[in-house]
Amino acid sequence: MPKKARNRGWVIALTLAFWALAAWLLYPLINLDRVDMSNVKPYLYRSALGLTLLIIFFGKTLFDLIYPWVYSKKLPRLNAALLILYMIGLSGGIVFMILRMAALAMKNRSGGFPF
């Protein structure tokens, strides 16, 4: 097996592991009805870490789109179109998660400053 193919497998596995970690961190925001309001602060910190991972993925995708233009390389149109669709979906997910975090913070607002 060529060296490049082995390296690509590790990158794919690591990326999928980070996606799984982000999904686990953001899971309480998806099920806000089951969240115990007496213990909201850990959920906010956990969600902030998951949101940070999503923002890192967004930045990596933006870099993958812009980098070929900097060095005058040709990016296949299908690849660019799929990356743009992925970025749109990722940005929608980021906005959704921020709104859910704000809703969670507002539910806890009666107890004072949530952080």
GROMACS .gro file of N, CA and C in nm, residues 4-43:
model
  120
    4LYS      N    1   0.102   0.736   0.087
    4LYS     CA    2  -0.001   0.839   0.084
    4LYS      C    3  -0.139   0.782   0.123
    5ALA      N    4  -0.170   0.660   0.078
    5ALA     CA    5  -0.298   0.599   0.110
    5ALA      C    6  -0.308   0.567   0.259
    6ARG      N    7  -0.198   0.523   0.321
    6ARG     CA    8  -0.200   0.495   0.465
    6ARG      C    9  -0.221   0.623   0.544
    7ASN      N   10  -0.156   0.731   0.505
    7ASN     CA   11  -0.174   0.859   0.576
    7ASN      C   12  -0.316   0.909   0.562
    8ARG      N   13  -0.377   0.891   0.448
    8ARG     CA   14  -0.514   0.936   0.426
    8ARG      C   15  -0.611   0.861   0.517
    9GLY      N   16  -0.587   0.734   0.540
    9GLY     CA   17  -0.672   0.656   0.630
    9GLY      C   18  -0.669   0.710   0.771
   10TRP      N   19  -0.552   0.746   0.820
   10TRP     CA   20  -0.542   0.804   0.955
   10TRP      C   21  -0.613   0.938   0.962
   11VAL      N   22  -0.602   1.018   0.858
   11VAL     CA   23  -0.667   1.149   0.857
   11VAL      C   24  -0.819   1.132   0.859
   12ILE      N   25  -0.870   1.039   0.781
   12ILE     CA   26  -1.014   1.014   0.777
   12ILE      C   27  -1.062   0.964   0.912
   13ALA      N   28  -0.987   0.870   0.971
   13ALA     CA   29  -1.026   0.816   1.103
   13ALA      C   30  -1.023   0.925   1.210
   14LEU      N   31  -0.922   1.010   1.208
   14LEU     CA   32  -0.912   1.118   1.305
   14LEU      C   33  -1.025   1.220   1.287
   15THR      N   34  -1.057   1.252   1.163
   15THR     CA   35  -1.167   1.345   1.135
   15THR      C   36  -1.300   1.288   1.183
   16LEU      N   37  -1.324   1.161   1.156
   16LEU     CA   38  -1.448   1.098   1.203
   16LEU      C   39  -1.453   1.092   1.355
   17ALA      N   40  -1.338   1.071   1.419
   17ALA     CA   41  -1.334   1.071   1.566
   17ALA      C   42  -1.368   1.209   1.621
   18PHE      N   43  -1.317   1.314   1.557
   18PHE     CA   44  -1.349   1.450   1.602
   18PHE      C   45  -1.496   1.482   1.579
   19TRP      N   46  -1.554   1.433   1.468
   19TRP     CA   47  -1.697   1.453   1.443
   19TRP      C   48  -1.781   1.382   1.548
   20ALA      N   49  -1.739   1.262   1.585
   20ALA     CA   50  -1.810   1.188   1.689
   20ALA      C   51  -1.800   1.261   1.823
   21LEU      N   52  -1.683   1.316   1.854
   21LEU     CA   53  -1.665   1.393   1.977
   21LEU      C   54  -1.753   1.517   1.976
   22ALA      N   55  -1.759   1.587   1.863
   22ALA     CA   56  -1.844   1.706   1.853
   22ALA      C   57  -1.991   1.670   1.869
   23ALA      N   58  -2.033   1.559   1.812
   23ALA     CA   59  -2.172   1.515   1.826
   23ALA      C   60  -2.203   1.481   1.971
   24TRP      N   61  -2.111   1.414   2.039
   24TRP     CA   62  -2.133   1.380   2.180
   24TRP      C   63  -2.138   1.505   2.267
   25LEU      N   64  -2.052   1.603   2.237
   25LEU     CA   65  -2.051   1.727   2.316
   25LEU      C   66  -2.178   1.808   2.294
   26LEU      N   67  -2.232   1.807   2.174
   26LEU     CA   68  -2.349   1.889   2.143
   26LEU      C   69  -2.482   1.816   2.164
   27TYR      N   70  -2.478   1.690   2.201
   27TYR     CA   71  -2.599   1.612   2.218
   27TYR      C   72  -2.698   1.672   2.318
   28PRO      N   73  -2.654   1.728   2.433
   28PRO     CA   74  -2.753   1.787   2.525
   28PRO      C   75  -2.831   1.904   2.465
   29LEU      N   76  -2.771   1.976   2.370
   29LEU     CA   77  -2.844   2.088   2.309
   29LEU      C   78  -2.956   2.039   2.218
   30ILE      N   79  -2.940   1.922   2.163
   30ILE     CA   80  -3.044   1.869   2.076
   30ILE      C   81  -3.163   1.823   2.159
   31ASN      N   82  -3.137   1.770   2.276
   31ASN     CA   83  -3.243   1.723   2.366
   31ASN      C   84  -3.256   1.817   2.486
   32LEU      N   85  -3.292   1.939   2.462
   32LEU     CA   86  -3.303   2.037   2.570
   32LEU      C   87  -3.413   2.004   2.669
   33ASP      N   88  -3.514   1.929   2.627
   33ASP     CA   89  -3.624   1.896   2.717
   33ASP      C   90  -3.579   1.804   2.830
   34ARG      N   91  -3.476   1.725   2.805
   34ARG     CA   92  -3.428   1.630   2.906
   34ARG      C   93  -3.318   1.687   2.996
   35VAL      N   94  -3.277   1.811   2.972
   35VAL     CA   95  -3.169   1.872   3.050
   35VAL      C   96  -3.222   1.913   3.187
   36ASP      N   97  -3.147   1.878   3.290
   36ASP     CA   98  -3.181   1.916   3.427
   36ASP      C   99  -3.138   2.062   3.448
   37MET      N  100  -3.234   2.150   3.473
   37MET     CA  101  -3.205   2.292   3.483
   37MET      C  102  -3.124   2.329   3.608
   38SER      N  103  -3.118   2.241   3.705
   38SER     CA  104  -3.037   2.271   3.823
   38SER      C  105  -2.889   2.253   3.796
   39ASN      N  106  -2.854   2.189   3.686
   39ASN     CA  107  -2.715   2.162   3.654
   39ASN      C  108  -2.683   2.205   3.511
   40VAL      N  109  -2.710   2.331   3.478
   40VAL     CA  110  -2.697   2.380   3.341
   40VAL      C  111  -2.554   2.418   3.306
   41LYS      N  112  -2.477   2.465   3.401
   41LYS     CA  113  -2.343   2.515   3.371
   41LYS      C  114  -2.254   2.413   3.300
   42PRO      N  115  -2.249   2.286   3.343
   42PRO     CA  116  -2.167   2.188   3.268
   42PRO      C  117  -2.215   2.169   3.124
   43TYR      N  118  -2.348   2.177   3.102
   43TYR     CA  119  -2.399   2.163   2.967
   43TYR      C  120  -2.354   2.279   2.878
   0.00000   0.00000   0.00000
